[in-house]
Amino acid sequence: MSMSETFQNRMRDLYQSFIKFDALQSNRIQRYRNIEPDSALFLAMQIRMQQSKSVLEIGTSTGYSTLWLANAVQISSGRITTLEIDPARTQQAQQYAQELELDGVIDFWVGDAQAFLESDEQQYDFILLDAERDAYIDYWPYLQKLLHPQHGVIFVDNVISHAGEVKQFIEIVKSDARFMTMTLSIGAGLFMICYK
Ligand SMILES: C[S@@+](CC[C@H](N)C(=O)[O-])C[C@H]1O[C@@H](n2cnc3c(N)ncnc32)[C@H](O)[C@@H]1O
């Protein structure tokens, strides 16, 4: 499927239903916290332009970003692996993926992302980091190992909306001379990391 009108309309409806759900939750952890539509579109465009073959997403939630990334990666003949600690959310995301015929390019993984990152040996062209921000510093050594040294890129969401919570992580990355970084004012703020 290319980026059809059916896909875009369904994504718009899904986003509205997630926003409504989140508005009813008083507890932050219960909210789905899906990425902004602008960010999802931008990231999907990156995958299309980079022709990414191996994509990793940390934080599936109900799959809003996953579906956008999967739509792009299907066109670039690649695959996406997405990690989520809550099996109910993964199940929900899986249903939408089946409905949109994107399940064939998505590997859903349920568990603590830290365990996946510690054991995975693959190299990724594209990584989206969108989970619990206080874990990012612990993920960082593994992300460096998994990121393709020539053309790999990591995007971290919420670096403007929750700047204080990612401050230390951003400082660690920025102070490492082996990396190029950039903060993009898209959606909640995307931080971009590549090897020099
Ligand atoms: C901000 S939401 C992800 C939103 C999703 N990327 C989207 O745009 O639709 C963060 C998700 O990370 C999950 N999460 C939190 N801690 C995790 C962990 N240690 N391992 C895997 N997933 C985790 C949460 O359950 C939550 O669904």
Short mmCIF file of C-alpha atoms and ligand atoms in Angstrom, two decimals:
data_model
loop_
_atom_site.label_atom_id
_atom_site.label_comp_id
_atom_site.label_asym_id
_atom_site.label_seq_id
_atom_site.Cartn_x
_atom_site.Cartn_y
_atom_site.Cartn_z
CA MET A 1 0.00 0.00 0.00
CA SER A 2 1.38 3.43 -0.84
CA MET A 3 0.16 6.35 1.25
CA SER A 4 -3.45 6.01 0.15
CA GLU A 5 -6.34 8.21 1.13
CA THR A 6 -7.82 5.23 3.01
CA PHE A 7 -4.67 5.05 5.12
CA GLN A 8 -4.61 8.78 5.83
CA ASN A 9 -8.32 8.91 6.71
CA ARG A 10 -8.06 5.91 9.03
CA MET A 11 -5.01 7.42 10.72
CA ARG A 12 -6.84 10.69 11.25
CA ASP A 13 -9.78 8.86 12.85
CA LEU A 14 -7.52 6.72 15.01
CA TYR A 15 -5.64 9.78 16.25
CA GLN A 16 -8.90 11.49 17.22
CA SER A 17 -10.04 8.42 19.15
CA PHE A 18 -6.68 8.23 21.00
CA ILE A 19 -6.81 11.94 21.87
CA LYS A 20 -10.33 11.47 23.25
CA PHE A 21 -9.18 8.49 25.31
CA ASP A 22 -6.22 10.42 26.73
CA ALA A 23 -8.40 13.38 27.67
CA LEU A 24 -10.42 11.09 29.94
CA GLN A 25 -7.39 9.70 31.83
CA SER A 26 -6.26 11.46 34.98
CA ASN A 27 -3.17 9.26 35.29
CA ARG A 28 -0.33 10.02 32.85
CA ILE A 29 0.75 6.37 32.61
CA GLN A 30 -2.74 5.34 31.49
CA ARG A 31 -2.63 7.77 28.58
CA TYR A 32 -1.56 6.48 25.16
CA ARG A 33 0.59 9.58 24.53
CA ASN A 34 0.81 9.08 20.75
CA ILE A 35 3.17 11.23 18.75
CA GLU A 36 1.91 14.42 17.02
CA PRO A 37 0.62 13.86 13.46
CA ASP A 38 3.24 16.30 12.11
CA SER A 39 6.03 14.30 13.73
CA ALA A 40 4.65 11.02 12.42
CA LEU A 41 4.47 12.41 8.90
CA PHE A 42 7.96 13.87 9.12
CA LEU A 43 9.42 10.57 10.37
CA ALA A 44 7.61 8.62 7.64
CA MET A 45 9.07 11.02 5.07
CA GLN A 46 12.54 10.44 6.51
CA ILE A 47 12.12 6.69 6.05
CA ARG A 48 10.94 7.20 2.48
CA MET A 49 13.88 9.50 1.68
CA GLN A 50 16.46 7.37 3.47
CA GLN A 51 14.95 4.18 2.01
CA SER A 52 15.34 2.62 5.46
CA LYS A 53 15.39 -1.16 5.55
CA SER A 54 15.65 -1.75 9.29
CA VAL A 55 13.60 0.40 11.65
CA LEU A 56 13.37 0.13 15.44
CA GLU A 57 10.75 1.86 17.54
CA ILE A 58 10.97 2.01 21.33
CA GLY A 59 7.45 2.66 22.66
CA THR A 60 4.64 1.27 20.47
CA SER A 61 1.69 2.37 22.60
CA THR A 62 -1.41 1.77 20.46
CA GLY A 63 0.63 1.95 17.27
CA TYR A 64 -0.06 5.41 15.88
CA SER A 65 3.60 6.10 15.08
CA THR A 66 4.21 2.42 14.27
CA LEU A 67 1.58 2.46 11.53
CA TRP A 68 3.03 5.60 9.95
CA LEU A 69 6.55 4.16 10.05
CA ALA A 70 5.31 0.80 8.78
CA ASN A 71 3.54 2.41 5.85
CA ALA A 72 6.81 4.12 4.87
CA VAL A 73 8.99 1.07 5.47
CA GLN A 74 6.70 -1.11 3.36
CA ILE A 75 7.38 1.22 0.45
CA SER A 76 11.14 1.07 1.08
CA SER A 77 10.93 -2.77 1.28
CA GLY A 78 12.13 -2.84 4.87
CA ARG A 79 10.85 -3.99 8.27
CA ILE A 80 10.07 -2.39 11.60
CA THR A 81 10.50 -3.85 15.07
CA THR A 82 8.50 -2.08 17.77
CA LEU A 83 8.88 -2.53 21.55
CA GLU A 84 6.15 -2.11 24.17
CA ILE A 85 5.89 -3.17 27.80
CA ASP A 86 2.07 -3.27 27.91
CA PRO A 87 0.69 -6.33 26.01
CA ALA A 88 -2.81 -4.82 25.75
CA ARG A 89 -1.42 -1.87 23.80
CA THR A 90 0.56 -4.12 21.50
CA GLN A 91 -2.56 -6.18 20.85
CA GLN A 92 -4.48 -3.04 19.94
CA ALA A 93 -1.68 -1.88 17.63
CA GLN A 94 -1.59 -5.33 16.03
CA GLN A 95 -5.30 -5.14 15.21
CA TYR A 96 -4.91 -1.79 13.44
CA ALA A 97 -1.87 -3.12 11.58
CA GLN A 98 -3.89 -6.10 10.32
CA GLU A 99 -6.76 -3.87 9.32
CA LEU A 100 -4.41 -1.62 7.32
CA GLU A 101 -2.50 -4.63 5.92
CA LEU A 102 0.73 -3.47 7.47
CA ASP A 103 1.22 -6.41 9.87
CA GLY A 104 3.48 -8.17 7.36
CA VAL A 105 6.28 -5.63 7.86
CA ILE A 106 5.97 -5.18 11.65
CA ASP A 107 7.58 -7.30 14.37
CA PHE A 108 5.78 -6.56 17.64
CA TRP A 109 7.87 -7.27 20.73
CA VAL A 110 6.41 -7.17 24.23
CA GLY A 111 8.62 -6.57 27.26
CA ASP A 112 11.05 -4.16 28.85
CA ALA A 113 12.91 -2.34 26.06
CA GLN A 114 16.11 -2.51 28.10
CA ALA A 115 16.17 -6.32 27.77
CA PHE A 116 15.64 -6.14 24.01
CA LEU A 117 18.38 -3.54 23.55
CA GLU A 118 20.86 -5.54 25.63
CA SER A 119 20.39 -8.71 23.60
CA ASP A 120 19.79 -7.42 20.07
CA GLU A 121 22.66 -7.63 17.61
CA GLN A 122 21.08 -6.07 14.54
CA GLN A 123 22.01 -2.70 13.09
CA TYR A 124 19.27 -0.21 12.36
CA ASP A 125 19.00 2.49 9.73
CA PHE A 126 16.39 4.34 11.72
CA ILE A 127 15.46 4.34 15.44
CA LEU A 128 12.58 6.20 17.11
CA LEU A 129 12.94 6.59 20.87
CA ASP A 130 9.55 7.36 22.45
CA ALA A 131 9.21 5.57 25.80
CA GLU A 132 9.85 6.54 29.45
CA ARG A 133 12.34 9.38 29.36
CA ASP A 134 14.18 8.49 32.57
CA ALA A 135 15.40 5.25 30.94
CA TYR A 136 17.09 6.92 27.94
CA ILE A 137 20.50 7.28 29.61
CA ASP A 138 20.53 3.52 30.30
CA TYR A 139 19.48 2.80 26.69
CA TRP A 140 22.20 5.03 25.22
CA PRO A 141 25.18 2.57 25.22
CA TYR A 142 22.99 -0.02 23.46
CA LEU A 143 21.54 2.48 21.01
CA GLN A 144 25.09 3.37 19.96
CA LYS A 145 25.77 -0.29 19.25
CA LEU A 146 22.55 -0.79 17.27
CA LEU A 147 22.80 2.39 15.18
CA HIS A 148 24.25 1.94 11.72
CA PRO A 149 27.56 3.88 11.77
CA GLN A 150 27.26 5.34 8.26
CA HIS A 151 23.63 6.11 7.56
CA GLY A 152 21.80 5.35 10.80
CA VAL A 153 19.67 7.99 12.50
CA ILE A 154 17.98 8.14 15.92
CA PHE A 155 15.02 10.43 16.61
CA VAL A 156 14.00 11.19 20.19
CA ASP A 157 10.55 12.67 20.74
CA ASN A 158 9.39 15.26 23.32
CA VAL A 159 12.71 17.07 23.65
CA ILE A 160 10.98 20.48 23.61
CA SER A 161 7.73 19.58 25.43
CA HIS A 162 9.63 17.76 28.22
CA ALA A 163 13.03 19.43 27.92
CA GLY A 164 13.84 19.11 31.62
CA GLU A 165 13.27 15.35 31.62
CA VAL A 166 15.68 14.70 28.76
CA LYS A 167 18.23 17.41 29.62
CA GLN A 168 20.86 15.08 31.05
CA PHE A 169 20.47 12.56 28.23
CA ILE A 170 20.80 15.30 25.60
CA GLU A 171 23.91 16.66 27.34
CA ILE A 172 25.56 13.24 27.34
CA VAL A 173 24.91 12.79 23.61
CA LYS A 174 25.94 16.34 22.70
CA SER A 175 29.20 16.10 24.65
CA ASP A 176 30.22 12.98 22.70
CA ALA A 177 32.34 14.17 19.77
CA ARG A 178 31.46 11.07 17.71
CA PHE A 179 27.92 12.29 17.07
CA MET A 180 26.14 15.00 15.10
CA THR A 181 22.90 16.22 16.66
CA MET A 182 20.05 18.56 15.82
CA THR A 183 16.85 19.64 17.60
CA LEU A 184 13.88 20.02 15.27
CA SER A 185 10.84 22.13 16.23
CA ILE A 186 8.36 19.60 14.90
CA GLY A 187 5.50 18.43 17.11
CA ALA A 188 6.76 18.01 20.68
CA GLY A 189 10.37 18.49 19.50
CA LEU A 190 12.52 15.86 17.83
CA PHE A 191 16.19 15.36 18.65
CA MET A 192 18.17 13.83 15.81
CA ILE A 193 21.39 11.83 16.30
CA CYS A 194 23.81 10.44 13.68
CA TYR A 195 27.40 9.24 13.80
CA LYS A 196 29.81 11.78 12.29
C1 LIG B 1 4.90 7.94 24.47
S1 LIG B 1 4.20 6.34 24.40
C2 LIG B 1 4.60 5.81 22.77
C3 LIG B 1 3.74 6.45 21.72
C4 LIG B 1 3.89 5.83 20.34
N1 LIG B 1 5.26 5.90 19.86
C5 LIG B 1 2.98 6.55 19.35
O1 LIG B 1 3.40 7.60 18.85
O2 LIG B 1 1.88 6.08 19.12
C6 LIG B 1 5.35 5.43 25.37
C7 LIG B 1 5.07 3.94 25.48
O3 LIG B 1 6.23 3.30 26.01
C8 LIG B 1 5.82 2.22 26.81
N2 LIG B 1 6.91 1.89 27.73
C9 LIG B 1 7.20 2.47 28.92
N3 LIG B 1 8.26 1.90 29.48
C10 LIG B 1 8.67 0.91 28.64
C11 LIG B 1 9.71 -0.04 28.68
N4 LIG B 1 10.56 -0.10 29.70
N5 LIG B 1 9.84 -0.89 27.64
C12 LIG B 1 8.98 -0.84 26.60
N6 LIG B 1 7.96 0.05 26.52
C13 LIG B 1 7.81 0.92 27.51
C14 LIG B 1 4.57 2.73 27.50
O4 LIG B 1 3.74 1.66 27.93
C15 LIG B 1 3.92 3.61 26.41
O5 LIG B 1 2.91 2.92 25.72
#
